[in-house]
Coordinates of C-alpha atoms and ligand atoms in Angstrom, one line a residue:
M1 CA 24.3 -55.3 91.6
I2 CA 23.4 -58.9 90.6
D3 CA 25.7 -62.3 91.4
P4 CA 27.1 -63.0 87.9
K5 CA 27.8 -66.6 88.8
P6 CA 25.8 -69.0 86.8
S7 CA 24.1 -71.9 88.3
A8 CA 25.9 -74.4 86.3
S9 CA 28.1 -74.4 83.2
H10 CA 25.5 -75.6 80.2
F11 CA 21.7 -75.3 80.2
I12 CA 20.7 -78.8 78.2
N13 CA 17.1 -80.5 77.9
G14 CA 15.5 -77.8 79.8
A15 CA 17.6 -77.7 82.7
Y16 CA 21.3 -76.4 84.1
M17 CA 24.0 -79.0 83.9
E18 CA 27.5 -79.4 85.1
D19 CA 30.5 -81.4 84.1
T20 CA 33.8 -80.6 85.5
G21 CA 35.6 -82.7 83.1
G22 CA 35.9 -79.9 80.6
A23 CA 38.7 -77.2 80.6
P24 CA 38.1 -74.3 82.9
I25 CA 36.9 -71.2 81.5
E26 CA 37.2 -68.1 83.5
V27 CA 34.9 -65.3 83.4
I28 CA 37.0 -61.9 84.0
Y29 CA 35.4 -58.5 84.9
A30 CA 37.3 -56.1 82.0
A31 CA 36.7 -53.2 84.4
T32 CA 38.8 -54.8 87.4
G33 CA 40.7 -57.6 86.1
E34 CA 38.9 -59.7 88.5
K35 CA 37.7 -63.3 88.1
I36 CA 33.8 -63.1 89.0
A37 CA 32.8 -66.9 87.8
Q38 CA 34.2 -69.8 86.0
V39 CA 32.3 -72.3 83.8
H40 CA 33.8 -75.5 81.7
S41 CA 34.5 -76.3 78.5
A42 CA 31.8 -78.8 77.3
T43 CA 32.8 -82.7 77.2
P44 CA 32.1 -84.8 74.2
A45 CA 29.0 -86.1 76.5
V46 CA 27.5 -82.4 77.1
V47 CA 27.7 -82.0 73.6
E48 CA 25.9 -85.3 72.7
A49 CA 23.5 -84.3 75.3
A50 CA 22.7 -81.3 73.9
L51 CA 22.3 -82.6 70.3
T52 CA 20.4 -85.8 71.4
S53 CA 17.8 -83.7 73.2
A54 CA 17.4 -81.1 70.4
R55 CA 16.8 -83.7 67.8
A56 CA 14.4 -85.3 70.1
A57 CA 12.5 -82.4 70.7
Q58 CA 12.5 -80.7 67.1
P59 CA 9.6 -82.7 65.7
A60 CA 6.9 -82.0 68.2
W61 CA 8.0 -78.4 68.3
A62 CA 7.5 -78.0 64.4
A63 CA 4.3 -79.9 64.8
M64 CA 3.0 -77.0 66.8
T65 CA 1.2 -74.1 65.1
G66 CA 3.3 -71.4 64.5
T67 CA 1.0 -69.2 66.5
E68 CA 1.6 -71.4 69.7
R69 CA 5.2 -71.2 69.1
G70 CA 5.2 -67.3 68.9
R71 CA 3.4 -67.1 71.9
I72 CA 6.1 -68.6 73.9
L73 CA 8.7 -66.5 72.1
R74 CA 6.7 -63.3 72.9
R75 CA 6.1 -64.3 76.6
A76 CA 10.0 -64.6 76.8
A77 CA 10.1 -61.1 75.3
D78 CA 8.1 -60.0 78.2
I79 CA 10.0 -61.6 80.6
M80 CA 13.2 -60.1 79.5
R81 CA 11.8 -56.6 79.5
D82 CA 10.7 -57.3 82.9
R83 CA 14.0 -58.2 83.8
N84 CA 16.4 -55.7 81.7
R85 CA 18.1 -54.3 84.8
E86 CA 19.5 -57.7 86.0
L87 CA 20.3 -58.6 82.1
S88 CA 21.8 -55.5 81.7
E89 CA 23.9 -55.7 84.6
L90 CA 25.0 -59.5 83.6
E91 CA 26.0 -57.9 80.1
T92 CA 27.9 -55.5 81.8
Y93 CA 29.9 -58.0 83.9
D94 CA 30.3 -60.7 81.0
T95 CA 31.6 -57.8 78.5
G96 CA 32.5 -54.9 80.3
K97 CA 30.5 -52.5 78.4
P98 CA 28.8 -49.5 80.2
L99 CA 25.4 -50.1 81.9
Q100 CA 24.5 -47.0 80.3
E101 CA 24.7 -48.7 76.8
T102 CA 23.6 -52.3 78.3
L103 CA 20.2 -50.9 79.7
V104 CA 19.4 -49.9 76.0
A105 CA 21.0 -52.2 73.9
D106 CA 21.1 -55.8 74.9
A107 CA 18.4 -57.6 76.5
T108 CA 15.7 -54.8 75.0
S109 CA 17.5 -55.9 71.5
A110 CA 17.3 -59.4 72.5
A111 CA 13.7 -58.9 73.4
D112 CA 12.6 -57.2 70.0
A113 CA 14.0 -60.2 68.1
L114 CA 11.9 -62.4 70.3
E115 CA 8.8 -60.4 69.9
Y116 CA 9.3 -59.8 66.2
F117 CA 9.9 -63.5 65.2
G118 CA 7.2 -64.2 67.6
G119 CA 4.9 -62.4 65.9
L120 CA 6.0 -63.7 62.5
A121 CA 5.5 -67.2 63.6
G122 CA 1.7 -67.8 62.9
S123 CA 2.2 -66.4 59.5
L124 CA 4.8 -68.8 58.1
T125 CA 3.1 -70.4 55.3
G126 CA 3.7 -71.5 51.9
E127 CA 2.1 -70.7 48.8
H128 CA -0.9 -72.2 46.2
I129 CA 0.5 -72.2 42.6
P130 CA -2.1 -72.6 39.7
L131 CA -1.2 -74.5 36.9
G132 CA -4.4 -74.5 34.7
G133 CA -6.3 -77.7 35.7
D134 CA -3.2 -78.9 37.8
F135 CA -1.9 -76.8 40.7
A136 CA 1.2 -76.9 42.9
Y137 CA 1.5 -76.0 46.5
T138 CA 4.9 -75.2 48.4
V139 CA 5.0 -76.0 52.5
R140 CA 7.4 -74.2 54.4
Q141 CA 9.6 -76.6 56.6
P142 CA 11.9 -76.0 59.7
L143 CA 15.7 -77.4 59.1
G144 CA 15.8 -79.2 62.2
V145 CA 18.8 -78.8 64.6
C146 CA 20.5 -75.1 64.1
V147 CA 23.9 -74.3 65.7
G148 CA 24.4 -70.8 66.6
I149 CA 28.2 -69.7 67.5
G150 CA 28.4 -66.4 69.1
A151 CA 31.2 -63.3 69.2
W152 CA 31.8 -61.9 72.4
N153 CA 30.7 -58.2 72.1
Y154 CA 26.9 -58.6 72.1
P155 CA 26.2 -62.0 74.1
T156 CA 22.5 -61.2 74.7
Q157 CA 21.7 -59.9 71.5
I158 CA 23.4 -62.2 69.1
S159 CA 21.9 -65.5 71.4
C160 CA 18.6 -64.0 70.3
W161 CA 19.3 -63.1 66.8
K162 CA 20.0 -66.5 66.2
G163 CA 17.6 -68.2 68.5
A164 CA 14.2 -66.3 67.8
P165 CA 13.9 -66.9 64.2
A166 CA 15.4 -70.8 64.7
L167 CA 12.7 -71.4 67.1
A168 CA 9.9 -69.2 65.3
C169 CA 10.3 -71.8 62.3
G170 CA 10.1 -74.9 64.5
N171 CA 13.9 -75.5 64.9
A172 CA 15.5 -76.6 67.8
M173 CA 18.7 -74.8 68.8
V174 CA 22.0 -75.4 70.4
F175 CA 23.9 -72.3 71.0
K176 CA 27.7 -72.0 72.0
P177 CA 28.6 -68.5 73.3
S178 CA 32.1 -67.3 73.0
E179 CA 34.6 -68.2 75.6
T180 CA 35.0 -64.8 76.6
T181 CA 31.3 -64.3 77.2
P182 CA 29.6 -67.3 78.6
L183 CA 27.2 -66.0 81.1
C184 CA 24.6 -64.4 79.0
A185 CA 23.1 -67.2 76.9
L186 CA 22.4 -69.3 79.9
K187 CA 20.2 -66.6 81.1
V188 CA 18.5 -66.5 77.8
A189 CA 17.8 -70.3 78.0
E190 CA 16.5 -69.7 81.4
I191 CA 13.9 -67.4 80.3
L192 CA 12.7 -69.0 77.2
H193 CA 12.0 -72.2 79.2
E194 CA 10.3 -70.1 81.6
A195 CA 8.4 -68.6 79.4
G196 CA 7.3 -72.0 78.4
L197 CA 9.3 -73.4 75.7
P198 CA 9.5 -77.3 75.9
A199 CA 12.8 -78.9 77.0
G200 CA 15.7 -79.5 74.4
L201 CA 14.7 -76.8 72.2
Y202 CA 17.3 -74.2 73.1
N203 CA 20.5 -75.6 74.8
V204 CA 23.6 -73.5 75.7
V205 CA 27.1 -75.3 75.7
Q206 CA 30.2 -73.7 76.6
G207 CA 33.7 -74.2 75.0
Y208 CA 36.2 -72.9 72.9
G209 CA 36.5 -73.0 69.0
D210 CA 36.9 -76.9 69.3
V211 CA 33.4 -77.4 70.7
G212 CA 32.2 -75.2 68.1
A213 CA 34.0 -77.0 65.5
A214 CA 32.3 -80.6 66.8
L215 CA 29.0 -79.2 66.5
V216 CA 29.4 -77.9 63.1
G217 CA 31.0 -81.1 62.1
D218 CA 28.2 -83.3 63.7
P219 CA 25.7 -85.0 61.0
R220 CA 22.9 -84.3 63.0
V221 CA 23.3 -80.6 62.6
D222 CA 21.2 -78.9 59.6
K223 CA 22.5 -75.3 59.9
V224 CA 25.2 -73.3 61.3
S225 CA 25.0 -69.3 61.8
L226 CA 28.4 -67.8 63.1
T227 CA 28.9 -64.4 64.3
G228 CA 33.0 -64.2 64.3
S229 CA 35.6 -63.1 62.5
A230 CA 36.5 -63.6 58.9
P231 CA 38.9 -66.1 59.3
T232 CA 36.9 -68.1 61.8
G233 CA 34.0 -67.8 59.1
K234 CA 36.2 -69.4 56.5
K235 CA 36.9 -72.4 58.4
V236 CA 33.2 -72.8 59.7
Y237 CA 31.9 -72.3 56.4
A238 CA 34.3 -74.8 54.9
A239 CA 33.3 -77.6 57.5
A240 CA 29.9 -77.0 57.0
A241 CA 29.7 -77.1 53.3
A242 CA 31.7 -81.1 54.0
G243 CA 28.3 -81.7 55.4
M244 CA 26.3 -79.9 52.9
K245 CA 24.6 -77.3 55.8
H246 CA 23.0 -74.3 55.7
V247 CA 25.1 -71.4 56.7
T248 CA 24.6 -67.7 58.0
M249 CA 27.8 -66.0 58.4
E250 CA 28.1 -62.5 60.2
L251 CA 31.8 -61.9 59.6
G252 CA 34.2 -58.7 60.4
G253 CA 34.2 -55.5 58.5
K254 CA 36.5 -52.7 57.7
S255 CA 33.6 -50.1 56.7
P256 CA 33.4 -47.0 55.3
L257 CA 32.3 -43.8 56.6
V258 CA 32.0 -40.9 53.7
I259 CA 31.6 -37.3 55.1
F260 CA 30.9 -34.7 52.3
D261 CA 31.6 -31.2 52.9
D262 CA 27.9 -30.2 52.9
A263 CA 27.1 -32.2 55.9
D264 CA 26.5 -30.5 59.2
V265 CA 29.5 -30.7 61.0
D266 CA 28.4 -31.6 64.6
N267 CA 25.9 -34.5 63.2
A268 CA 29.0 -35.9 61.0
V269 CA 30.9 -36.0 64.2
S270 CA 28.1 -37.6 66.1
G271 CA 27.8 -40.3 63.5
A272 CA 31.7 -40.9 63.7
I273 CA 31.6 -40.9 67.2
L274 CA 28.7 -43.7 67.0
A275 CA 30.6 -45.6 64.3
N276 CA 33.6 -46.0 66.1
F277 CA 33.4 -45.7 70.1
Y278 CA 30.3 -47.5 71.1
S279 CA 31.1 -50.7 72.9
S280 CA 34.3 -49.2 73.1
G281 CA 34.7 -49.9 69.4
Q282 CA 34.0 -53.5 69.5
V283 CA 31.4 -53.6 67.0
C284 CA 31.5 -55.3 63.8
S285 CA 29.5 -52.9 61.7
N286 CA 31.9 -50.1 62.7
G287 CA 32.6 -47.5 60.2
T288 CA 36.2 -47.4 61.0
R289 CA 37.5 -45.6 57.7
V290 CA 36.1 -42.2 58.1
F291 CA 36.6 -40.5 54.6
V292 CA 36.4 -36.6 55.2
Q293 CA 36.0 -34.3 52.2
S294 CA 38.7 -31.7 52.4
G295 CA 36.7 -28.8 52.4
I296 CA 35.5 -30.0 56.0
K297 CA 38.0 -31.6 57.4
G298 CA 39.7 -28.9 59.6
A299 CA 36.1 -28.1 61.4
F300 CA 35.6 -32.0 61.6
L301 CA 38.9 -33.0 63.1
A302 CA 38.3 -29.7 65.8
R303 CA 35.2 -30.9 66.8
L304 CA 36.2 -34.8 66.8
K305 CA 39.0 -34.2 69.1
E306 CA 37.1 -31.7 71.7
R307 CA 34.0 -34.3 71.6
T308 CA 35.9 -37.6 71.9
E309 CA 38.4 -36.1 74.8
A310 CA 34.9 -35.5 76.7
A311 CA 34.0 -39.0 76.8
V312 CA 33.5 -40.7 80.2
L313 CA 35.5 -43.2 81.2
G314 CA 35.0 -45.3 84.6
D315 CA 33.2 -47.9 86.3
P316 CA 30.8 -49.3 83.8
M317 CA 28.0 -50.0 86.6
N318 CA 27.9 -46.1 87.1
E319 CA 25.4 -45.0 84.6
A320 CA 27.1 -41.7 83.9
T321 CA 30.1 -43.7 82.6
N322 CA 29.6 -43.7 78.6
F323 CA 33.0 -45.3 77.7
G324 CA 34.2 -48.8 79.1
P325 CA 37.1 -51.2 79.0
M326 CA 38.2 -53.3 76.2
V327 CA 36.9 -57.2 76.4
T328 CA 40.1 -58.6 77.6
E329 CA 43.6 -58.0 78.1
A330 CA 44.4 -59.8 75.1
Q331 CA 42.1 -58.0 73.1
L332 CA 43.6 -54.5 74.6
Q333 CA 47.2 -55.7 73.5
I334 CA 45.8 -56.4 70.1
V335 CA 44.6 -52.9 69.6
E336 CA 47.9 -51.3 71.2
G337 CA 49.6 -53.2 68.5
F338 CA 47.4 -51.6 65.7
I339 CA 47.9 -48.1 67.6
A340 CA 51.9 -48.2 67.3
K341 CA 51.7 -49.3 63.4
G342 CA 49.5 -46.4 63.1
I343 CA 52.4 -44.4 64.6
E344 CA 55.1 -46.1 62.7
E345 CA 53.5 -45.7 59.4
G346 CA 53.2 -42.0 59.8
A347 CA 49.5 -41.4 60.8
T348 CA 49.0 -38.5 62.9
L349 CA 47.5 -39.3 66.5
L350 CA 45.1 -36.6 67.1
T351 CA 43.7 -37.9 70.4
G352 CA 44.1 -41.2 72.8
G353 CA 46.4 -44.1 71.8
T354 CA 46.9 -45.2 75.8
R355 CA 45.7 -46.9 78.4
A356 CA 43.6 -45.2 80.9
G357 CA 43.5 -46.2 84.9
S358 CA 45.1 -48.8 86.9
L359 CA 42.5 -51.1 86.8
G360 CA 41.2 -53.0 84.0
W361 CA 41.6 -52.9 80.2
F362 CA 40.8 -49.5 79.5
L363 CA 41.8 -47.7 76.4
R364 CA 41.1 -43.9 75.5
P365 CA 38.8 -43.4 72.5
T366 CA 41.8 -42.7 70.1
V367 CA 41.4 -40.9 66.5
F368 CA 44.4 -40.6 63.6
A369 CA 44.2 -38.3 60.9
D370 CA 45.9 -38.3 57.8
V371 CA 45.8 -41.9 57.5
T372 CA 46.6 -43.1 53.9
D373 CA 44.8 -46.2 52.2
G374 CA 47.8 -48.5 52.4
M375 CA 48.2 -48.4 56.1
T376 CA 47.6 -51.1 58.2
I377 CA 45.1 -49.0 60.4
A378 CA 43.4 -48.6 56.8
R379 CA 43.3 -52.1 55.9
E380 CA 42.6 -54.5 59.0
E381 CA 39.8 -54.9 61.3
I382 CA 41.0 -53.5 64.6
F383 CA 38.0 -54.1 66.8
G384 CA 38.7 -51.6 69.4
P385 CA 38.6 -47.8 69.5
V386 CA 40.3 -46.7 67.0
M387 CA 39.3 -44.5 64.0
S388 CA 41.0 -43.6 61.1
V389 CA 40.5 -40.5 59.2
L390 CA 41.3 -40.3 55.6
D391 CA 41.4 -37.2 53.1
F392 CA 39.4 -37.5 50.1
E393 CA 38.3 -34.4 47.1
D394 CA 36.3 -36.3 44.6
E395 CA 33.1 -38.5 45.0
A396 CA 34.2 -41.2 42.2
D397 CA 37.8 -41.5 43.8
V398 CA 36.1 -41.9 47.5
V399 CA 33.9 -44.8 45.9
A400 CA 36.4 -46.8 44.5
R401 CA 38.8 -46.2 47.4
A402 CA 36.1 -47.3 49.9
N403 CA 35.0 -50.2 47.8
D404 CA 39.1 -51.4 47.9
T405 CA 38.7 -53.9 50.6
E406 CA 38.0 -57.8 50.7
L407 CA 35.2 -57.1 53.3
G408 CA 31.6 -55.3 52.7
L409 CA 29.6 -55.6 55.9
S410 CA 28.6 -51.7 56.5
A411 CA 29.0 -48.2 54.8
G412 CA 27.6 -44.7 55.8
V413 CA 27.1 -41.5 54.0
F414 CA 26.9 -37.9 55.6
T415 CA 25.7 -35.2 53.1
N416 CA 22.8 -33.2 52.7
D417 CA 22.4 -33.6 49.3
L418 CA 19.6 -36.1 48.6
T419 CA 20.8 -37.5 45.0
R420 CA 24.3 -37.7 45.8
A421 CA 23.5 -39.5 49.3
H422 CA 21.3 -42.3 47.4
R423 CA 24.0 -42.7 44.4
V424 CA 27.2 -43.1 46.8
I425 CA 25.3 -45.5 49.1
G426 CA 24.1 -47.4 46.2
A427 CA 27.7 -47.7 44.9
L428 CA 29.5 -48.7 48.0
D429 CA 29.9 -52.6 48.4
A430 CA 28.0 -53.0 51.8
G431 CA 25.1 -55.2 53.1
S432 CA 24.2 -53.1 55.9
C433 CA 24.2 -49.3 55.0
W434 CA 23.2 -45.9 56.5
I435 CA 22.5 -42.4 55.2
N436 CA 23.1 -39.6 57.9
T437 CA 23.0 -41.6 60.8
Y438 CA 25.2 -45.2 61.8
N439 CA 24.9 -48.1 63.3
L440 CA 21.2 -48.3 63.9
A441 CA 20.2 -52.0 63.5
P442 CA 16.5 -52.4 64.4
V443 CA 15.0 -56.1 64.2
E444 CA 12.8 -55.1 61.2
V445 CA 15.6 -54.4 58.8
P446 CA 18.0 -57.2 57.3
F447 CA 21.3 -57.0 58.9
G448 CA 24.5 -58.9 57.3
G449 CA 27.5 -58.4 54.6
V450 CA 28.5 -59.0 51.3
K451 CA 32.0 -60.0 50.0
G452 CA 34.1 -61.6 52.8
S453 CA 32.0 -60.3 55.6
G454 CA 29.4 -62.9 55.0
V455 CA 26.8 -64.8 53.9
G456 CA 23.0 -64.6 54.3
R457 CA 21.3 -62.3 56.8
E458 CA 20.0 -61.6 60.1
N459 CA 16.6 -59.9 61.3
A460 CA 13.6 -59.0 59.2
K461 CA 11.4 -61.3 57.5
V462 CA 14.3 -62.4 55.0
A463 CA 15.8 -64.5 58.2
I464 CA 12.6 -66.8 57.7
E465 CA 14.3 -67.8 54.7
H466 CA 17.7 -68.8 56.5
Y467 CA 15.7 -70.9 58.9
S468 CA 13.3 -72.9 57.0
Q469 CA 13.2 -74.6 53.3
V470 CA 10.2 -74.9 51.3
K471 CA 8.9 -78.1 49.9
S472 CA 7.1 -78.2 46.4
V473 CA 4.0 -80.5 45.9
Y474 CA 2.7 -80.7 42.2
V475 CA -1.0 -82.1 42.2
G476 CA -2.3 -84.0 39.0
M477 CA -6.0 -83.1 38.6
S478 CA -6.8 -85.3 35.4
A479 CA -5.5 -88.7 33.8
V480 CA -1.6 -89.1 33.6
E481 CA -0.3 -89.0 30.1
A482 CA 2.3 -91.4 29.9
P483 CA 4.0 -91.9 26.4
F484 CA 3.7 -95.4 26.2
Ligands
NAD1 P1 36.2 -65.3 66.5 O1 36.1 -65.7 65.2 O2 37.5 -65.4 67.5 O3 35.2 -66.3 67.3 C1 33.6 -66.5 67.1 C2 33.3 -67.6 68.2 O4 33.7 -68.9 67.1 C3 33.7 -68.0 69.3 O5 32.3 -68.3 69.7 C4 34.6 -69.1 68.9 O6 34.9 -70.0 69.6 C5 34.2 -70.0 67.8 N1 35.3 -70.6 67.0 C6 36.5 -70.2 66.6 N2 37.1 -71.5 65.9 C7 36.0 -72.1 65.4 C8 35.9 -73.4 64.7 N3 36.8 -73.7 64.3 N4 34.5 -73.7 64.7 C9 33.7 -73.3 65.4 N5 33.6 -72.3 66.2 C10 35.0 -71.7 66.3 O7 35.4 -63.9 66.9 P2 35.5 -62.8 68.3 O8 36.7 -62.7 68.5 O9 34.7 -63.9 69.3 O10 34.6 -62.0 67.7 C11 35.1 -60.6 66.9 C12 35.1 -60.8 65.6 O11 33.3 -61.4 65.6 C13 35.2 -59.5 64.9 O12 35.8 -60.0 63.8 C14 33.8 -59.1 64.7 O13 33.7 -58.3 63.3 C15 32.9 -60.2 64.5 N6 31.4 -59.8 64.8 C16 30.6 -59.9 63.7 C17 29.4 -59.4 63.7 C18 28.1 -59.4 62.7 O14 27.2 -59.5 62.9 N7 28.8 -59.3 61.4 C19 28.6 -59.1 64.7 C20 29.8 -59.5 66.0 C21 31.0 -59.5 66.0

């Protein structure tokens, strides 16, 4: 296994940087509760160094050809793939997610983003607009300095889903990882520089919310991209608005997964497991409100219970383990609070609901049946391995109930009726949807939410719109006709 300790807390202007004046941030391995590393929150001097170096480096980076920029990103993608195992072990140390997952879902997804946006960089152009004799053209320009702020569930992926399009478009990035998972983004910065990224273009500063707020409020910052909870999103969006900055907000969800009684039971159970228990339920797009049509309910619950109880909990570094701990004890306690509420408000606990093992923050995958729309577990984002199964009879009714939430990140439908699948998914208020599968998020497909779940989209060609702006130039080709 790798040694998870980083060389220093921050990565600024192409090199590791330490400043022990900032508050210590302990990194606790979720599987054992042991402290495995420590970094320090950024002091104002560190924030200043990051922003100064980003500002200084950005114009020369923007002046390079897109092909040159893209080559560096694609080289970084190759290095990440070569080091997938060590990066996956680090991701497991940072988050507690099992290596069985991190080997295929984290550095690989980050490398995909670097490769995809590296490939697009050379084709980012404006357009020519003929206007009779005159014409106009547009120039696609970078925004300048972008700040990325991460959540703790996918630290490697989030740092690249933001960094790759930002850099491809000619911006500099200052990335603040979640204080819970500070390790992975440092490795991303190291690899980008090893691949040839000039100093100052991808800086990592550690810190709590106050460091994020200092970055968002700085007038030298042109864009803020946050992945976090809906309440944090409202604060960050408001602070960014005060400076008229561009934003991307990837926030939480309480997404519906609708299973009609013509669906294949085992396939629907697989979908519900993917939609609730991957990464121990700590996934923003999870389909945590599983609406099951009455005709399939009995068979669905029986199979779901059986398969959920077959989850292999244990040492996340053992590749046979497929279900890891919660990220922190605090998060575990929050989820236990929701489980208690579910029981108190009358839901039926089908399986799980208790801690497992004597070490670390393990919680058994938990399923509640007979959940009704007004229960707390059906209304609030839990961000843990708790699935709520709700009953329904009628299509129109389930669509209305599914949409009765302020959030709108994702939605899923399982049915073998082709027209119903498209009709229902079309009627659900969500940005990222699946038919007969769940939670697949390849870089080629836009990702993001509607309503309270966010603004803007990550991934795919559409992300370019969120990391660049268009300048229009009108060209007069004949004598100017002035009125006097
Ligand atoms: P969080 O909102 O507590 O923190 C997110 C980040 O924001 C952290 O880095 C934190 O330090 C920073 N922050 C906090 N206050 C800030 C402020 N005032 N100004 C600037 N930055 C501030 O979220 P979390 O607990 O780390 O992550 C879990 C949440 O993230 C869940 O709600 C989940 O749904 C959401 N999430 C969304 C997506 C998505 O793509 N839509 C992906 C993963 C997680």
